[in-house]
mmCIF file of C-alpha atoms and ligand atoms in Angstrom:
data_model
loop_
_atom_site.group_PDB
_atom_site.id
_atom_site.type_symbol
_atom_site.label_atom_id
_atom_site.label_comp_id
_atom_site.label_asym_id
_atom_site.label_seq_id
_atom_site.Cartn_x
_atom_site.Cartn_y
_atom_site.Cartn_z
ATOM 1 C CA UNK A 1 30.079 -16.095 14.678
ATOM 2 C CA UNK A 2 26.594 -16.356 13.497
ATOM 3 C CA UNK A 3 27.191 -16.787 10.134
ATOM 4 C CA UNK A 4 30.536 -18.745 9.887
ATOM 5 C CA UNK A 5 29.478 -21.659 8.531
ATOM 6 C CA UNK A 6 26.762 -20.361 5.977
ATOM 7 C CA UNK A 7 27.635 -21.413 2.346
ATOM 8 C CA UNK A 8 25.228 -22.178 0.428
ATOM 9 C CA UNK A 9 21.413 -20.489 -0.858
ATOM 10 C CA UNK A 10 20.325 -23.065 1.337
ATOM 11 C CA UNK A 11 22.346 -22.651 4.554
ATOM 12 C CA UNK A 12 20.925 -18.906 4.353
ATOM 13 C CA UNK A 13 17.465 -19.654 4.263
ATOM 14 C CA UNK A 14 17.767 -22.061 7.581
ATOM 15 C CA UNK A 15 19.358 -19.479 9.278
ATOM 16 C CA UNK A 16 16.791 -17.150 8.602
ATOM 17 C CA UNK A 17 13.958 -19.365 9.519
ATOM 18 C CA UNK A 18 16.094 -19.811 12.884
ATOM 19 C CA UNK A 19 17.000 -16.201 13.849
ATOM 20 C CA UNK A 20 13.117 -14.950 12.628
ATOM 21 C CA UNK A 21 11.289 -17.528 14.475
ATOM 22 C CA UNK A 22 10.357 -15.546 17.325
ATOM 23 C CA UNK A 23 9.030 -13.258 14.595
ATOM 24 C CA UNK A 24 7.609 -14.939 11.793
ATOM 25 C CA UNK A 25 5.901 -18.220 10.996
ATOM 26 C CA UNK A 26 8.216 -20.185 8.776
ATOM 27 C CA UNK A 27 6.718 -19.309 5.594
ATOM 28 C CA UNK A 28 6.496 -15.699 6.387
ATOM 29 C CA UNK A 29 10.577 -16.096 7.166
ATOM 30 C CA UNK A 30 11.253 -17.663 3.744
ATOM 31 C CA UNK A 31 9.828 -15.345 1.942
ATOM 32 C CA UNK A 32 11.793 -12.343 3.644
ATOM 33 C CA UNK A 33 15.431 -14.329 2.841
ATOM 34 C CA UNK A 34 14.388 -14.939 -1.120
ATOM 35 C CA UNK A 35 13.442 -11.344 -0.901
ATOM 36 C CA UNK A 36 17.036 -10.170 0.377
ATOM 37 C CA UNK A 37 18.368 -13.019 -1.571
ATOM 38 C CA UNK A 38 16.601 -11.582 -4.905
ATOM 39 C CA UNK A 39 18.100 -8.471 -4.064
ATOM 40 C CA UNK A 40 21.263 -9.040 -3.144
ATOM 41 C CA UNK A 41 22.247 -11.860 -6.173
ATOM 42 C CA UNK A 42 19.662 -10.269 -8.724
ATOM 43 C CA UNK A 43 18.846 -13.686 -8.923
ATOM 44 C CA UNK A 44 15.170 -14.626 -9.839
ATOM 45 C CA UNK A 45 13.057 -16.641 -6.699
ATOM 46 C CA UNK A 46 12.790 -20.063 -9.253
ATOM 47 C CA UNK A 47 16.242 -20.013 -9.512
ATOM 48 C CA UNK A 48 17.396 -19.245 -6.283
ATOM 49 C CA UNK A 49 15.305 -22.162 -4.973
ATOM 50 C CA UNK A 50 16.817 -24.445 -7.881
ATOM 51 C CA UNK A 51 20.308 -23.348 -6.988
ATOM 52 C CA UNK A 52 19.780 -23.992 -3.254
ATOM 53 C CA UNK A 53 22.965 -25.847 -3.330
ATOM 54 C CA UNK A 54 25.035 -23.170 -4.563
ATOM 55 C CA UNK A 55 27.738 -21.347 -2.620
ATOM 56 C CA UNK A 56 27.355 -18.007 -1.902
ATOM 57 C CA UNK A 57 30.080 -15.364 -2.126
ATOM 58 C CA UNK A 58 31.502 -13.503 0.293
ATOM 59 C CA UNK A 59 30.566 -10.242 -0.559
ATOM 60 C CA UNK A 60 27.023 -11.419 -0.360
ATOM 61 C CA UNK A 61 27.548 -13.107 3.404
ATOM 62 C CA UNK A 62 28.839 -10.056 4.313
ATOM 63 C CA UNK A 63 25.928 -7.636 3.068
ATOM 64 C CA UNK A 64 23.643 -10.715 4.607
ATOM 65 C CA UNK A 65 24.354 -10.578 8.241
ATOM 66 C CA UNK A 66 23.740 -6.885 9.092
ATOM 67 C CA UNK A 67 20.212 -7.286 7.401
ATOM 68 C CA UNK A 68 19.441 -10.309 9.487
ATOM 69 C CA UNK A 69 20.530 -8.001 12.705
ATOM 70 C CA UNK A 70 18.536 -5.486 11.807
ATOM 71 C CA UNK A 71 15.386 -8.086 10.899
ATOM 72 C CA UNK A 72 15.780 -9.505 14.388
ATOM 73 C CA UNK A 73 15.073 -6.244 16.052
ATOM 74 C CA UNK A 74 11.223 -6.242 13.539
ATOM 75 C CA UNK A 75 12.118 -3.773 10.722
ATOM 76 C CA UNK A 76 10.248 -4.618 8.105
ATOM 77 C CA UNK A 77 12.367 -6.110 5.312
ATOM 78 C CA UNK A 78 10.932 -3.440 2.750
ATOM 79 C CA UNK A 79 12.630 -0.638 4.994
ATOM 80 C CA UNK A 80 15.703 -2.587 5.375
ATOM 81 C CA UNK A 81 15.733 -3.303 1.155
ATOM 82 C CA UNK A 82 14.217 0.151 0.584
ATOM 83 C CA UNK A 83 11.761 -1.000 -1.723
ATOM 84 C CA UNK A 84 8.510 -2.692 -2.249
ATOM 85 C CA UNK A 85 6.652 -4.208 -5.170
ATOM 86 C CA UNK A 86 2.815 -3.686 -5.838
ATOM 87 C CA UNK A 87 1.147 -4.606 -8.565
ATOM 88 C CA UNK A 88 4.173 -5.709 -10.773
ATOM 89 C CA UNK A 89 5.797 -2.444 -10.305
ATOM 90 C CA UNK A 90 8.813 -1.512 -8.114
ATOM 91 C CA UNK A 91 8.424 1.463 -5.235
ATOM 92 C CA UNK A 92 10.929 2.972 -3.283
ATOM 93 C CA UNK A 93 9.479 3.173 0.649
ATOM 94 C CA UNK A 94 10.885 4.671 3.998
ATOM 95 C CA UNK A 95 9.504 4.407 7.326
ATOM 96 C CA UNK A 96 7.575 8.038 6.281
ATOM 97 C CA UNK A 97 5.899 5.864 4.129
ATOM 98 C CA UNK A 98 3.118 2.735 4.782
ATOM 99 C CA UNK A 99 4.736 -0.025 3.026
ATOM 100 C CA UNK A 100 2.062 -1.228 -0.104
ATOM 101 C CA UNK A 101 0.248 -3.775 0.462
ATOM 102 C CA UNK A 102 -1.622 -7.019 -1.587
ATOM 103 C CA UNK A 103 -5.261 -5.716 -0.162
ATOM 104 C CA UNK A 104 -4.341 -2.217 -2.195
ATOM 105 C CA UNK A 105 -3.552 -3.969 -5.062
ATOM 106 C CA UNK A 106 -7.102 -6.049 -5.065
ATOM 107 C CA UNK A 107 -8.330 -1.783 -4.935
ATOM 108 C CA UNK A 108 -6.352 -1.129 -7.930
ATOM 109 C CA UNK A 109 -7.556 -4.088 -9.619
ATOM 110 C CA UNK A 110 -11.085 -3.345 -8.853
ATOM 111 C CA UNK A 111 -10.510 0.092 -10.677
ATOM 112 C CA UNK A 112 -8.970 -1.352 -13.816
ATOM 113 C CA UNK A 113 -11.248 -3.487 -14.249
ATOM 114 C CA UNK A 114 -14.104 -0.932 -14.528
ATOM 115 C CA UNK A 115 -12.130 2.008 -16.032
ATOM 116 C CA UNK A 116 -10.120 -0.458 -18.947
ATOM 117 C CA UNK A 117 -12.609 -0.221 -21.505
ATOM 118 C CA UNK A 118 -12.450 3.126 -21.270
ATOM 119 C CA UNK A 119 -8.658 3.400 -21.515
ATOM 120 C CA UNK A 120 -9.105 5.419 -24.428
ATOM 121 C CA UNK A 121 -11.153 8.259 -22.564
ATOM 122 C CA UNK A 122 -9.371 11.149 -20.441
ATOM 123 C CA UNK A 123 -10.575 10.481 -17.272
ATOM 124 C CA UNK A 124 -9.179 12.695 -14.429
ATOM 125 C CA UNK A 125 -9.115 10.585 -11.016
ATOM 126 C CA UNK A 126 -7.324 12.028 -7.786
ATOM 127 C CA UNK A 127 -5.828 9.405 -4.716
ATOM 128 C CA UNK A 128 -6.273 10.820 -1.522
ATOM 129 C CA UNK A 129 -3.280 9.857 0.944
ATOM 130 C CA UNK A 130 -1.215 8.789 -1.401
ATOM 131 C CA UNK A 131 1.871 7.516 0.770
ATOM 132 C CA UNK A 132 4.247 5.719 -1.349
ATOM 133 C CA UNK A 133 1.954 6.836 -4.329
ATOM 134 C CA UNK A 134 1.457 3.137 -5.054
ATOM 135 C CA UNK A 135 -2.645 3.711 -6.185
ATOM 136 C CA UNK A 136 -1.851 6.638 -8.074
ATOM 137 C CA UNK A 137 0.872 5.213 -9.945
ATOM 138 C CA UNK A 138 0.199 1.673 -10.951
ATOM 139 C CA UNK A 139 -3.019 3.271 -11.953
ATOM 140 C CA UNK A 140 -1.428 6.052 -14.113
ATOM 141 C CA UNK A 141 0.775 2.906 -15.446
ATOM 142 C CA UNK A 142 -2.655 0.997 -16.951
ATOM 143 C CA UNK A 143 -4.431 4.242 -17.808
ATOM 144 C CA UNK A 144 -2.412 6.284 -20.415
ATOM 145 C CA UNK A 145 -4.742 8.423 -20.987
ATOM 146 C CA UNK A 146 -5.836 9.761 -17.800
ATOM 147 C CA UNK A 147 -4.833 12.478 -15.706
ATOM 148 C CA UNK A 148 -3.599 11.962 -12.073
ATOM 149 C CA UNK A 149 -3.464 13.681 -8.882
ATOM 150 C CA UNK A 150 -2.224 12.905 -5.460
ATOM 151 C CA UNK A 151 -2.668 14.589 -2.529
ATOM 152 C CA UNK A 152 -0.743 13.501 1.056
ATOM 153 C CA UNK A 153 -0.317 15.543 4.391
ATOM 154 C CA UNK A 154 2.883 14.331 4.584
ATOM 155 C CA UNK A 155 5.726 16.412 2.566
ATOM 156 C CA UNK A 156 8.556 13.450 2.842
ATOM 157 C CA UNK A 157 5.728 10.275 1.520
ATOM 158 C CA UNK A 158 4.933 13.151 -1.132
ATOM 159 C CA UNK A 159 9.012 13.693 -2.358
ATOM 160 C CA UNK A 160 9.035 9.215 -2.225
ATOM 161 C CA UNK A 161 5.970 9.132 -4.295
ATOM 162 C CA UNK A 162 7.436 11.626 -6.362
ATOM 163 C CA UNK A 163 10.729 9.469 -7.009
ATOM 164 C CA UNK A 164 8.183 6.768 -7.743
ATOM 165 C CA UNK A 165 6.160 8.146 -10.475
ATOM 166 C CA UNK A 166 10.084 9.022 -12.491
ATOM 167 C CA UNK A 167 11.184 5.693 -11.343
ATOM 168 C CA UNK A 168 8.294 3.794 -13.126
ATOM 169 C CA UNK A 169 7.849 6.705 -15.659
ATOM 170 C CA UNK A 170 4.701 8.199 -15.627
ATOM 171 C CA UNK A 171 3.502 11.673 -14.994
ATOM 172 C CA UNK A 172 1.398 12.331 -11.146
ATOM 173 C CA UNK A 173 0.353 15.678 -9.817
ATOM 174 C CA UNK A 174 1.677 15.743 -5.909
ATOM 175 C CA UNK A 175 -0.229 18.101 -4.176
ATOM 176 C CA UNK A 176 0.509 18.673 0.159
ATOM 177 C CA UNK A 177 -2.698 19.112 1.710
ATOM 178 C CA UNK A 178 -4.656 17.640 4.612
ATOM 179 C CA UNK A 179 -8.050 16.498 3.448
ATOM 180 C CA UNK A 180 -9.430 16.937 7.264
ATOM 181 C CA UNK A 181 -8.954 20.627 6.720
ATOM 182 C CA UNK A 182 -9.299 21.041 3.051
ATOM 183 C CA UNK A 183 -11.233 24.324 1.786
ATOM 184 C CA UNK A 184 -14.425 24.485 -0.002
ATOM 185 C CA UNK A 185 -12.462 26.253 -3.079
ATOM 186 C CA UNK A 186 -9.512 24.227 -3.092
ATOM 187 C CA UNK A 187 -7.606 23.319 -5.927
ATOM 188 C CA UNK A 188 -9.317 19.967 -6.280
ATOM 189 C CA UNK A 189 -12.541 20.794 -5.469
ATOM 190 C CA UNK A 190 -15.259 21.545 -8.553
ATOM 191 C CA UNK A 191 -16.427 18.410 -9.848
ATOM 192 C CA UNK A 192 -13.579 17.910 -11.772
ATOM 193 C CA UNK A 193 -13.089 14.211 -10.988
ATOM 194 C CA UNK A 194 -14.507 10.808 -12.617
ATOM 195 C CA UNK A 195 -12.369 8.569 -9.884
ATOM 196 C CA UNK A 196 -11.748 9.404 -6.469
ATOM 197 C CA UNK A 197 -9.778 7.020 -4.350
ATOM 198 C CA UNK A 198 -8.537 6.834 -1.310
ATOM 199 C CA UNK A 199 -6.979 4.008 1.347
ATOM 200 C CA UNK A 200 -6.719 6.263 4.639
ATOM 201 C CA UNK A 201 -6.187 5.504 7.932
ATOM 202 C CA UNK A 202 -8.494 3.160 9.245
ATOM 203 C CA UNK A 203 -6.698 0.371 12.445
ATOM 204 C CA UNK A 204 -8.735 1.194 15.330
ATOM 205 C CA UNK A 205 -7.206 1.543 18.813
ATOM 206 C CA UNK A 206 -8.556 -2.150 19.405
ATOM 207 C CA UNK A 207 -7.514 -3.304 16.358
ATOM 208 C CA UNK A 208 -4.101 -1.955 17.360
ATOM 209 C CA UNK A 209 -3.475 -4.477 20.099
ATOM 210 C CA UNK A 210 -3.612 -6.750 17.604
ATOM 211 C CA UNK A 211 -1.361 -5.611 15.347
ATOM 212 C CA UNK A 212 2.245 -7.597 14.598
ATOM 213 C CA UNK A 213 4.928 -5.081 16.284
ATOM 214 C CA UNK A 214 6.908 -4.827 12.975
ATOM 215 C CA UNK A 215 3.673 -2.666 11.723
ATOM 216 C CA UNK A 216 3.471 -0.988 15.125
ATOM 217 C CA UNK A 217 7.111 -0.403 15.399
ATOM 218 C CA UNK A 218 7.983 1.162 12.278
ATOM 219 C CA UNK A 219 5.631 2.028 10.188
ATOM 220 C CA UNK A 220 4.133 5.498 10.218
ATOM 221 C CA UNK A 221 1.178 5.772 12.680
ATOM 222 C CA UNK A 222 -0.331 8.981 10.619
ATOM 223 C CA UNK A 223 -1.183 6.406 7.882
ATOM 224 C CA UNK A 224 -2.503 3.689 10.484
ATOM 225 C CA UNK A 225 -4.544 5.028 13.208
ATOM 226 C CA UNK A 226 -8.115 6.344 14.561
ATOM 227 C CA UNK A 227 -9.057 6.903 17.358
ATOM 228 C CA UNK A 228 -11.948 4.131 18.507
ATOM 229 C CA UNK A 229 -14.421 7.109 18.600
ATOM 230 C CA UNK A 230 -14.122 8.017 15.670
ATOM 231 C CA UNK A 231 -12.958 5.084 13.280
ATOM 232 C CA UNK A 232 -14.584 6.829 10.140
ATOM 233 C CA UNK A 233 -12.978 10.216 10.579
ATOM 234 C CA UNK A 234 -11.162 10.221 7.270
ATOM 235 C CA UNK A 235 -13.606 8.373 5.317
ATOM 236 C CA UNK A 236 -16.416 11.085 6.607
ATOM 237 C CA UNK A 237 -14.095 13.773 5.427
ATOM 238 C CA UNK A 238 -13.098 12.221 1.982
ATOM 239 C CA UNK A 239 -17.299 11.842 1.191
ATOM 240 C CA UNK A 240 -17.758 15.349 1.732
ATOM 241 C CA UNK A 241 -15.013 16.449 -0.028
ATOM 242 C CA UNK A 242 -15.821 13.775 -3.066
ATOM 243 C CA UNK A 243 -19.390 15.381 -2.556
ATOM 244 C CA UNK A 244 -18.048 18.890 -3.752
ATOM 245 C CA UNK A 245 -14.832 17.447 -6.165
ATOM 246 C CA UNK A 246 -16.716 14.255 -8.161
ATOM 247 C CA UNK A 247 -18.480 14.783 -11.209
ATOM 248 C CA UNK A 248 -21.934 13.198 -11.645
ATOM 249 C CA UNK A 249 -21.244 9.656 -12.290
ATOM 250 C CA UNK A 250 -17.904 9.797 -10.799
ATOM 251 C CA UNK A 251 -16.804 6.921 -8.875
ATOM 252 C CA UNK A 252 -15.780 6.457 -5.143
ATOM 253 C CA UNK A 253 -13.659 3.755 -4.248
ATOM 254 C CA UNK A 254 -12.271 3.559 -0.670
ATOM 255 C CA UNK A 255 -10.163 0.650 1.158
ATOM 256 C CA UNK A 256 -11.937 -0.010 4.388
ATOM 257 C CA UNK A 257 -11.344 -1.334 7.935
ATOM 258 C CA UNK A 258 -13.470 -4.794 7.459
ATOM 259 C CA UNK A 259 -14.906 -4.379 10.717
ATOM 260 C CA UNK A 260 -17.130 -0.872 9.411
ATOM 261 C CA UNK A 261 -18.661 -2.661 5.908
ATOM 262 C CA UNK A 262 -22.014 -1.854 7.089
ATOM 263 C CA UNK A 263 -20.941 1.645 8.722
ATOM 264 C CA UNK A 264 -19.562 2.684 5.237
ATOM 265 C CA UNK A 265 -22.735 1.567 3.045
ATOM 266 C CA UNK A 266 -25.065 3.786 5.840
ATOM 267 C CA UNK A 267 -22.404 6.631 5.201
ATOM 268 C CA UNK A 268 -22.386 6.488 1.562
ATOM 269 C CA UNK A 269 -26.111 6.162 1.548
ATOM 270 C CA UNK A 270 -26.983 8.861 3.903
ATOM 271 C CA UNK A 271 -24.559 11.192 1.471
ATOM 272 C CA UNK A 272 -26.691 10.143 -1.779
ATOM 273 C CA UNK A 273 -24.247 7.953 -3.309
ATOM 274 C CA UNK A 274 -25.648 5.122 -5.711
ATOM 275 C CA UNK A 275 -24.872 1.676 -6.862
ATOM 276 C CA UNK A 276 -22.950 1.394 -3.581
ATOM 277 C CA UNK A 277 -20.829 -2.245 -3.807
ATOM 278 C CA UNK A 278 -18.730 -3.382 -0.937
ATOM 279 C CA UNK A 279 -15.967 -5.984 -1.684
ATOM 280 C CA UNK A 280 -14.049 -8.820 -0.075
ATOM 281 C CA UNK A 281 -10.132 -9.302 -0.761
ATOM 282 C CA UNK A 282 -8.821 -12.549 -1.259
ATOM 283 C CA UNK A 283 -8.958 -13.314 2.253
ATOM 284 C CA UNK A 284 -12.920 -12.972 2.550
ATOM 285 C CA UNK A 285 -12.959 -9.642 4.304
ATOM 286 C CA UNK A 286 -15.295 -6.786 3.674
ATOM 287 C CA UNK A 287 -11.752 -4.264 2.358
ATOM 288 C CA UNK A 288 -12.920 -2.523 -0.268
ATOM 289 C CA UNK A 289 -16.152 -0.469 -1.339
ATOM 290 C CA UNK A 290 -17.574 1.820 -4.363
ATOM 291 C CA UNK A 291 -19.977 3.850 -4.961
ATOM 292 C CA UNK A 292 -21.037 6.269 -7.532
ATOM 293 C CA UNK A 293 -21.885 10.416 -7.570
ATOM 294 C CA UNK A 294 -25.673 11.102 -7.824
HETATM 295 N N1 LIG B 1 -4.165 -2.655 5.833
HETATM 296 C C1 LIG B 1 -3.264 -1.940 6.684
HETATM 297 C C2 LIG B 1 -2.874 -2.779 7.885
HETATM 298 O O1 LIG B 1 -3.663 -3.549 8.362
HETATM 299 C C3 LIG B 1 -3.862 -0.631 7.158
HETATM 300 C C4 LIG B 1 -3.916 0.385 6.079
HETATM 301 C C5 LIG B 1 -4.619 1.620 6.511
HETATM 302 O O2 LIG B 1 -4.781 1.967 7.683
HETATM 303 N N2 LIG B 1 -5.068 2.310 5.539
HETATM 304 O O3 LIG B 1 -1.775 -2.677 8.363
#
């Protein structure tokens, strides 16, 4: 029996590493068992790796072994736990949903960081796709006094990111819509917004051969995918809406595929947007670009 002989904080992480290897890269591995191990002790990662030499009980060995089956067949350990954490916040997530990632958070951060001084003002800003409602959320969290909207095609990632904004206590308006097929006199439309964002789908088909078959596997492909002919399809659709629903001034801020940097500054500059900046995450790819309503 697999896990017969595990005892100790330790003895859990080694068989992770083991089982995962085909999977993950070691570190990758470790840092899904203190994530299950975090959840399942409430313990704190510090003191987890402090206590390696601590037994386990087992309660806990027993909960532990069914998520280690289902990690060997690639669910993503978010889907297995249920949740997710961006930008210091906790979200719920389900395979309807993408799961957050650090690249969104660099987005969010770029936001804050021009909208803070202003944290007084009511801004209105709306997040297009909102999935888990991760944007539109930890945004809403930093921004107290500005009004939020969120608008996703999909009616289940709309009722998560729902359960999000009451689990982390702020107030979001959900709205179901598909912003390929929005109408001129929507709702949203009517420059009524300072901040529009937006991280759509944007993996190519050749990116998709690429991809790690946990992503591929289980997470939803409505949130992923273009086609290769089209790679900008959403971004094209979100300019022309943002055309008709940004006030002069208002900002654009997207989360891009880094392979179309120079695609999206031509697109933004053939639709009269301004003071166009494109941004690198962490990892020094072009992810992230703003622009501003002329
Ligand atoms: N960054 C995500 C990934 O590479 C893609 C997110 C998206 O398509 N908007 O998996």
């Amino acid at each position: 029996m697999l896990l017969c002989c595990m005892k100790t904080i330790k003895d859990v992480l080694l068989s992770f590493k083991n089982n995962l290897q085909n999977l993950y890269s070691y570190n990758e591995a470790l840092a899904i068992a203190m994530l299950v191990l975090e959840d399942l002790t409430g313990m704190q990662r510090s003191r987890l790796k402090a206590f390696e030499q601590d037994e386990l009980s087992g309660e806990i060995l027993e909960k532990i072994y069914p998520i280690l089956e289902e990690l060997k067949t690639g669910k993503p350990v978010q889907y297995i736990l249920g949740t997710a954490e961006f930008y210091g916040l906790t979200f719920l997530v389900n395979p309807a949903t993408l799961i957050p990632r650090p690249e969104t958070e660099e987005l969010v951060e770029w936001i804050l960081a021009s909208k803070k001084s202003k944290v007084q003002e009511t801004i209105s800003v709306l997040d297009i796709g909102t999935g888990t409602g991760c944007i539109a959320v930890s945004l809403k969290k930093h921004l107290n006094n500005a009004w939020l909207s969120a608008i996703d095609i999909s009616e289940q990632a709309l009722n998560t990111a729902r359960k999000n904004a009451n689990l982390n206590q702020v107030d979001v308006s959900f709205i179901q819509g598909d912003i390929l097929n929005i109408k001129q006199d929507h709702e949203l439309s009517g420059n009524q917004f300072d901040v529009i964002v937006s991280n759509p789908p944007y993996v190519t088909g050749t990116d998709k051969v690429l991809m790690h078959s946990n992503v591929l596997n289980f997470e939803p492909h409505a949130a992923l995918f273009v086609t290769d002919d089209e790679p900008l399809l959403f971004y094209k659709a979100i300019v022309r809406f943002a055309l008709n629903s940004l006030k002069i001034g208002g900002e654009l801020y997207f989360e891009i595929n880094e392979a179309f940097g120079k695609e999206m500054v031509d697109l933004l500059t053939n639709n009269y947007f301004k003071d166009i900046e494109l941004k690198k995450d962490l990892t020094g790819r072009d992810r992230m670009i703003k622009a501003v309503k002329f």
